[in-house]
Short mmCIF file of C-alpha atoms and ligand atoms in Angstrom, two decimals:
data_model
loop_
_atom_site.label_atom_id
_atom_site.label_comp_id
_atom_site.label_asym_id
_atom_site.label_seq_id
_atom_site.Cartn_x
_atom_site.Cartn_y
_atom_site.Cartn_z
CA MET A 473 0.01 0.01 0.00
CA SER A 474 2.91 2.36 0.79
CA ASP A 475 3.92 2.18 -2.90
CA CYS A 476 0.48 3.32 -4.05
CA LEU A 477 0.50 6.72 -5.74
CA PHE A 478 -3.08 7.56 -4.79
CA CYS A 479 -2.54 6.52 -1.17
CA LYS A 480 0.34 9.02 -1.13
CA ILE A 481 -1.99 11.72 -2.43
CA ILE A 482 -4.41 10.81 0.42
CA THR A 483 -1.64 11.16 3.01
CA GLY A 484 -0.38 14.35 1.39
CA ASP A 485 3.03 12.90 0.58
CA ILE A 486 2.34 13.65 -3.08
CA PRO A 487 0.59 16.97 -3.83
CA ALA A 488 -2.65 17.13 -5.78
CA ASP A 489 -5.24 19.69 -6.66
CA ILE A 490 -7.96 18.55 -4.25
CA VAL A 491 -11.52 19.46 -5.11
CA TYR A 492 -13.37 17.60 -2.36
CA GLN A 493 -12.74 15.23 0.53
CA ASP A 494 -14.42 13.74 3.51
CA ASP A 495 -13.80 10.69 5.70
CA LYS A 496 -14.61 8.25 2.86
CA ILE A 497 -13.39 9.76 -0.39
CA LEU A 498 -10.96 12.14 -2.02
CA VAL A 499 -11.57 13.97 -5.30
CA PHE A 500 -8.78 15.70 -7.15
CA LYS A 501 -7.89 16.96 -10.64
CA ASP A 502 -6.30 14.55 -13.04
CA ILE A 503 -2.68 15.59 -13.75
CA ASN A 504 -3.18 14.96 -17.45
CA PRO A 505 -6.71 16.13 -18.14
CA LYS A 506 -8.55 14.65 -21.15
CA ALA A 507 -11.33 17.23 -20.96
CA ASP A 508 -12.05 20.71 -19.55
CA VAL A 509 -13.10 19.02 -16.32
CA HIS A 510 -11.29 15.79 -15.46
CA LEU A 511 -11.51 14.69 -11.85
CA LEU A 512 -10.59 11.44 -10.15
CA MET A 513 -12.66 10.17 -7.25
CA ILE A 514 -10.99 7.64 -4.99
CA PRO A 515 -11.97 5.86 -1.82
CA LYS A 516 -9.66 6.62 1.11
CA ALA A 517 -9.44 2.91 1.69
CA HIS A 518 -6.86 1.21 -0.57
CA ILE A 519 -8.93 -0.93 -2.91
CA LYS A 520 -7.02 -2.05 -6.05
CA SER A 521 -9.82 -2.18 -8.55
CA LEU A 522 -13.44 -3.14 -9.15
CA THR A 523 -12.40 -6.81 -9.08
CA GLU A 524 -11.48 -6.47 -5.40
CA LEU A 525 -14.91 -5.28 -4.34
CA ASN A 526 -17.36 -7.34 -2.35
CA THR A 527 -20.62 -6.67 -0.55
CA SER A 528 -18.81 -5.19 2.47
CA TYR A 529 -18.24 -2.16 0.25
CA ASN A 530 -21.90 -1.68 -0.70
CA ASP A 531 -22.35 1.49 1.32
CA LEU A 532 -19.07 3.01 0.12
CA ILE A 533 -19.82 2.34 -3.52
CA ALA A 534 -23.32 3.73 -3.19
CA TYR A 535 -21.88 6.80 -1.49
CA MET A 536 -19.42 7.35 -4.35
CA MET A 537 -22.10 6.99 -7.02
CA LEU A 538 -24.42 9.42 -5.31
CA LYS A 539 -21.61 11.95 -4.89
CA LEU A 540 -20.72 12.04 -8.60
CA PRO A 541 -23.69 14.14 -9.87
CA GLU A 542 -23.25 16.49 -6.96
CA LEU A 543 -19.57 17.03 -7.87
CA ALA A 544 -20.45 17.35 -11.57
CA ASN A 545 -22.95 20.01 -10.69
CA ASP A 546 -20.40 21.87 -8.57
CA GLN A 547 -18.08 21.82 -11.63
CA GLY A 548 -20.78 23.47 -13.78
CA LEU A 549 -21.62 20.27 -15.66
CA SER A 550 -25.37 20.67 -15.43
CA GLY A 551 -25.75 19.44 -19.01
CA GLY A 552 -24.09 16.10 -18.40
CA PHE A 553 -20.85 14.33 -17.75
CA ARG A 554 -19.01 11.07 -18.36
CA THR A 555 -17.71 8.59 -15.79
CA ILE A 556 -15.11 5.91 -16.55
CA ILE A 557 -13.62 3.13 -14.44
CA ASN A 558 -10.67 1.32 -16.01
CA THR A 559 -10.12 -2.08 -14.54
CA GLY A 560 -6.98 -4.18 -14.84
CA SER A 561 -4.02 -3.69 -17.16
CA GLU A 562 -6.03 -4.90 -20.16
CA GLY A 563 -8.76 -2.45 -19.21
CA GLY A 564 -6.42 0.51 -19.33
CA GLN A 565 -5.92 0.79 -15.57
CA GLU A 566 -2.53 2.41 -14.79
CA VAL A 567 -2.92 3.26 -11.13
CA PHE A 568 -4.00 0.32 -9.05
CA HIS A 569 -6.13 2.17 -6.51
CA LEU A 570 -9.78 2.20 -7.52
CA HIS A 571 -10.77 5.48 -9.12
CA ILE A 572 -13.67 6.92 -11.04
CA HIS A 573 -12.85 9.41 -13.80
CA LEU A 574 -15.37 12.26 -13.98
CA LEU A 575 -15.10 14.14 -17.28
CA GLY A 576 -17.03 16.99 -18.83
CA GLY A 577 -17.09 20.31 -20.52
CA LYS A 578 -16.87 21.48 -24.12
CA ASN A 579 -13.81 19.44 -25.05
CA LEU A 580 -15.18 16.06 -24.02
CA PRO A 581 -13.49 13.60 -26.37
CA GLY A 582 -15.41 10.93 -28.27
CA PHE A 583 -15.67 7.56 -26.62
P1 5GP B 2048 -6.17 4.93 -15.15
O1 5GP B 2048 -5.52 4.80 -16.48
O2 5GP B 2048 -5.49 4.10 -14.11
O3 5GP B 2048 -7.62 4.72 -15.22
O4 5GP B 2048 -6.03 6.47 -14.75
C1 5GP B 2048 -4.99 6.95 -13.97
C2 5GP B 2048 -5.10 8.43 -14.07
O5 5GP B 2048 -4.29 9.01 -13.10
C3 5GP B 2048 -4.63 9.02 -15.45
O6 5GP B 2048 -5.67 9.75 -16.03
C4 5GP B 2048 -3.44 9.91 -15.02
O7 5GP B 2048 -3.34 11.11 -15.81
C5 5GP B 2048 -3.71 10.21 -13.59
N1 5GP B 2048 -2.50 10.41 -12.76
C6 5GP B 2048 -1.35 9.68 -12.82
N2 5GP B 2048 -0.44 10.13 -11.95
C7 5GP B 2048 -1.06 11.19 -11.34
C8 5GP B 2048 -0.59 12.10 -10.32
O8 5GP B 2048 0.49 12.02 -9.77
N3 5GP B 2048 -1.46 13.07 -9.93
C9 5GP B 2048 -2.69 13.21 -10.49
N4 5GP B 2048 -3.46 14.21 -10.08
N5 5GP B 2048 -3.16 12.36 -11.46
C10 5GP B 2048 -2.32 11.38 -11.86
ZN1 ZN B 2049 -3.81 3.11 -2.62
#
């Protein structure tokens, strides 16, 4: 876990542009944004990916899902937004701490 980039962002050992945090989640700007708005939402618990989830995380996952539209709205994305979760190396996951990409704005790339 100590080698995890996003855990280091949670502890403050690596700086990030933090948009929101509470006891369960942290939301910060992606360092290499693919759209006008590109945020990453992570759980503060180190969970590697979707494949590591089980029912003990039901409340946390529901909490994250419900927070997304609220964050999007705060970012001015009242017209809509895109969420992406890359899972595993063959799914394009590069950082193995579960994260949800939240993208939006005029320069939203095609899917
Ligand atoms: P993945 O490909 O794992 O779904 O996405 C990882 C994301 O993390 C990428 O979009 C990448 O730009 C972002 N990222 C990688 N390193 C850092 C970092 O040190 N700080 C921030 N803010 N984002 C990062
Ligand atoms: Zn981690």
